[in-house]
PDB file of C-alpha atoms in Angstrom:
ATOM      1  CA  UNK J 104     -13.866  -1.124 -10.611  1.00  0.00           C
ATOM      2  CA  UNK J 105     -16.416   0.534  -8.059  1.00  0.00           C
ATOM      3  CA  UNK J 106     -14.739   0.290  -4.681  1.00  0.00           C
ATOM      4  CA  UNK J 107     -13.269  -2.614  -5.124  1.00  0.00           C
ATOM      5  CA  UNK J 108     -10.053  -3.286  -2.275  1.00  0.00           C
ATOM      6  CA  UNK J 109      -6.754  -6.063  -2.896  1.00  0.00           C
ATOM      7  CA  UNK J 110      -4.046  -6.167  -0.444  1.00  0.00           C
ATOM      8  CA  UNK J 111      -0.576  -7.458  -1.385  1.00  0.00           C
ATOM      9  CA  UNK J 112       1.758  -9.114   1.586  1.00  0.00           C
ATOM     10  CA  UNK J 113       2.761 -12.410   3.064  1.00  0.00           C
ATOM     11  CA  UNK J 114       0.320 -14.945   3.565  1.00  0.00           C
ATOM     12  CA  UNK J 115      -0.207 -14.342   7.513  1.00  0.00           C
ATOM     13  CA  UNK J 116      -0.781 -10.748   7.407  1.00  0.00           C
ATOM     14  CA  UNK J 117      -3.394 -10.727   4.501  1.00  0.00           C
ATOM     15  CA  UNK J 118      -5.573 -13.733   6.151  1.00  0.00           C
ATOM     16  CA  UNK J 119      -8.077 -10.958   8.251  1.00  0.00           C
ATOM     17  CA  UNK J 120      -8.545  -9.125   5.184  1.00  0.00           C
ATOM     18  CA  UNK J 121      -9.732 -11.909   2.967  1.00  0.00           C
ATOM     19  CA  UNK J 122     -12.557 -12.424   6.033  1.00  0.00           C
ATOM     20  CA  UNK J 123     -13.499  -8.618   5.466  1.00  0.00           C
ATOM     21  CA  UNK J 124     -13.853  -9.479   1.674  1.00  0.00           C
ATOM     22  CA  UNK J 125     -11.092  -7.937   0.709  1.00  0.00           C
ATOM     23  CA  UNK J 126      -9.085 -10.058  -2.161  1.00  0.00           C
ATOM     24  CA  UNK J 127      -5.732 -11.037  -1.026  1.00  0.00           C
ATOM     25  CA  UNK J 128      -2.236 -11.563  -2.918  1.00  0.00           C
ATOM     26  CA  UNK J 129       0.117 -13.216  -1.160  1.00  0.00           C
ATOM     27  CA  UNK J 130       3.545 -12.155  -2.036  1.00  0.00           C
ATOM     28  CA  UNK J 131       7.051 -13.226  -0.187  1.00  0.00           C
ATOM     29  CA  UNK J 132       9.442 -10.937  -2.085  1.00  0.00           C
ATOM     30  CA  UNK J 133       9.559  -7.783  -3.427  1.00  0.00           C
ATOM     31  CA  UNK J 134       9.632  -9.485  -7.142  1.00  0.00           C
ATOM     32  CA  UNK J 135       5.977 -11.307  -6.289  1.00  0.00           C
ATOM     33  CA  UNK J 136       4.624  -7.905  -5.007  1.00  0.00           C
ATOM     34  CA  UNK J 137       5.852  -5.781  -8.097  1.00  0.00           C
ATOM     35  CA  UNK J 138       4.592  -8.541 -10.576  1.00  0.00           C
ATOM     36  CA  UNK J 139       1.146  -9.148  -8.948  1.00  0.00           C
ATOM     37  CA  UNK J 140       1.200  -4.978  -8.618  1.00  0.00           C
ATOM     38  CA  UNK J 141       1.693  -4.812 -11.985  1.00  0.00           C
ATOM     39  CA  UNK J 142      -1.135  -7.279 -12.838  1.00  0.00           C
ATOM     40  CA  UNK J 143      -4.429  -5.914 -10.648  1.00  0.00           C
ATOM     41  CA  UNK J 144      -3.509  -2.356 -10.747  1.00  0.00           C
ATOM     42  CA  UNK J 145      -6.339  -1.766 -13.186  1.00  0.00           C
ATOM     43  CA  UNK J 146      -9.026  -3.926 -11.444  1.00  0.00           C
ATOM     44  CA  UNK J 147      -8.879  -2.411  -8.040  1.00  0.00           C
ATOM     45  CA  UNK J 148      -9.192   0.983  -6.391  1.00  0.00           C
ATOM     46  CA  UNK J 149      -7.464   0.828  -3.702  1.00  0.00           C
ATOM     47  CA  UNK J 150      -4.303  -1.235  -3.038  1.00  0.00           C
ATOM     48  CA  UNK J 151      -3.133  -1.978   0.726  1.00  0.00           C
ATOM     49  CA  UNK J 152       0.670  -3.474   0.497  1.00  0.00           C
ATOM     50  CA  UNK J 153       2.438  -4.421   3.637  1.00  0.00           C
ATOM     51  CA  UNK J 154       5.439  -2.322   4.957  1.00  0.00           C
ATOM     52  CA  UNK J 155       8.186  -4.631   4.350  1.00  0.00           C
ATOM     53  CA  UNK J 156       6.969  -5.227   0.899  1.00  0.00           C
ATOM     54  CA  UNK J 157       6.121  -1.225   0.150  1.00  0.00           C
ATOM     55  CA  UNK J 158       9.967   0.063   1.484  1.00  0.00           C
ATOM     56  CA  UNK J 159      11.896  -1.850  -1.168  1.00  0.00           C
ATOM     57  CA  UNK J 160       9.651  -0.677  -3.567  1.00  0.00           C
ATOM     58  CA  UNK J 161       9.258   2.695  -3.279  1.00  0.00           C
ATOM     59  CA  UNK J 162      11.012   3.806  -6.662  1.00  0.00           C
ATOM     60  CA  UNK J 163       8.458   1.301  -8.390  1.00  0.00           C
ATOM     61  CA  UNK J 164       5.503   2.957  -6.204  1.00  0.00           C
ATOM     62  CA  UNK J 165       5.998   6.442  -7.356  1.00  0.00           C
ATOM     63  CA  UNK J 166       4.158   5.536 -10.612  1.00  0.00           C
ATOM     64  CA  UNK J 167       1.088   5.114  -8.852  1.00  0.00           C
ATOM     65  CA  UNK J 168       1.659   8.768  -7.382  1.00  0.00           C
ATOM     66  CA  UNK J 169       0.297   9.942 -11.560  1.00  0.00           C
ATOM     67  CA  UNK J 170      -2.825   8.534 -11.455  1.00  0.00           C
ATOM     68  CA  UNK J 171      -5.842   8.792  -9.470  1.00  0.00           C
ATOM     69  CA  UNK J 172      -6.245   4.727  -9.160  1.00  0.00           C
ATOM     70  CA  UNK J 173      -5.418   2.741  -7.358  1.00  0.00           C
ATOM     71  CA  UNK J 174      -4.172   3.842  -4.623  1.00  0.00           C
ATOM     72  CA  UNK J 175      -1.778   2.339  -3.007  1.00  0.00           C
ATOM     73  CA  UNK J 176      -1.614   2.729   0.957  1.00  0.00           C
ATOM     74  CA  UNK J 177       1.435   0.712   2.753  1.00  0.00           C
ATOM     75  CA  UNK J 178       0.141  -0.802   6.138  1.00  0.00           C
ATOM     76  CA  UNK J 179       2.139  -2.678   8.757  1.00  0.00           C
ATOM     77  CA  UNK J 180       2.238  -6.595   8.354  1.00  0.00           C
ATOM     78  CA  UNK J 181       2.139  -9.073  11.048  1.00  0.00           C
ATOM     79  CA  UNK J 182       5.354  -7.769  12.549  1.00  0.00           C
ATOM     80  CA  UNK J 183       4.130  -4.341  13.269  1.00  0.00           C
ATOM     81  CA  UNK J 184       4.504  -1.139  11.990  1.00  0.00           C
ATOM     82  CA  UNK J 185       7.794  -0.055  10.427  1.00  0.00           C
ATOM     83  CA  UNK J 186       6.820   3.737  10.463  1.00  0.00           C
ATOM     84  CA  UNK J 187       7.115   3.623   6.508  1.00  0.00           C
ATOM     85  CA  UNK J 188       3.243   3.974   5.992  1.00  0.00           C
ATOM     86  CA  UNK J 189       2.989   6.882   8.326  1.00  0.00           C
ATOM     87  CA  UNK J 190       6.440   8.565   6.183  1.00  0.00           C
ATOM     88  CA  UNK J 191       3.949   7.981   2.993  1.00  0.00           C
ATOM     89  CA  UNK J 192       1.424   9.629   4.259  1.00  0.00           C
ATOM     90  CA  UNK J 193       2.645  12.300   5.677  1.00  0.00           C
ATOM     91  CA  UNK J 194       4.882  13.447   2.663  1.00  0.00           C
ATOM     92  CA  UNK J 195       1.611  12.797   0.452  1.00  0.00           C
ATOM     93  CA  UNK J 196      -0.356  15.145   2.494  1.00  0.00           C
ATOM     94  CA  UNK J 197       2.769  17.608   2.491  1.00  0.00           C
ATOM     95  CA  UNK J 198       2.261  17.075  -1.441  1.00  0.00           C
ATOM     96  CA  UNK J 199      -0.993  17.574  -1.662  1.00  0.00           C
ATOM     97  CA  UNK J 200      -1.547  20.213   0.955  1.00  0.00           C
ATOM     98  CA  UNK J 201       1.817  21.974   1.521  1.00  0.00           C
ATOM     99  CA  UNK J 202       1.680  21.742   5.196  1.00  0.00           C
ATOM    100  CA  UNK J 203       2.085  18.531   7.581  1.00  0.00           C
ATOM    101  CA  UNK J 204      -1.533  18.434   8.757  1.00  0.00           C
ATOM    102  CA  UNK J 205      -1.596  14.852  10.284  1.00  0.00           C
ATOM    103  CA  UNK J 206       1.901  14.229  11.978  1.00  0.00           C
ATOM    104  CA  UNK J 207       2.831  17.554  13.335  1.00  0.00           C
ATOM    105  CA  UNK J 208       4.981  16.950  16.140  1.00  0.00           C
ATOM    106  CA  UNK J 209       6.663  19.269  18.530  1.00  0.00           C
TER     107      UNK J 209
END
């Protein structure tokens, strides 16, 4: 499983990852994503899901939060950003941390 990157999302926002080398999942729904989450979460170490896809799933997410892989990073899609990555991130760093290190806005 050495460094070995998936991203889940719809078809035209995965495309310029599957050029890096990155292997790509496309999933419409929210049911694709969770099934398809469900069946490489061993194989890869880090999972990039797109925004729209990682918001509805959230509840299902947290399980992700107990191990150390894979991690599971929400990124916008095609569409732009939502802001829902950046609200990940920042509340795992508040986790992990106990202060806002990355976001700290007056």
């Amino acid at each position: 499983m050495t460094g070995k990157m998936a991203i889940v999302g719809d078809g035209d926002s995965i495309m310029v990852f599957k050029a890096a080398g990155v292997a790509t999942f496309p999933a419409e729904n929210e049911k694709k994503a969770r099934d398809t989450l469900r069946r490489i979460a061993k194989e890869y170490q880090i999972i990039f899901l797109t925004e729209e896809l990682a918001r509805p799933l959230s509840e299902f997410l947290k399980r992700f939060d107990e191990e150390p892989y894979p991690v599971v990073l929400s990124i916008p899609s095609k569409n732009g950003s939502s802001g829902h990555g950046e609200e990940l991130l920042k509340s795992a760093m508040e986790r992990a941390l106990g202060v806002d290190i990355l976001f700290n806005r007056e």
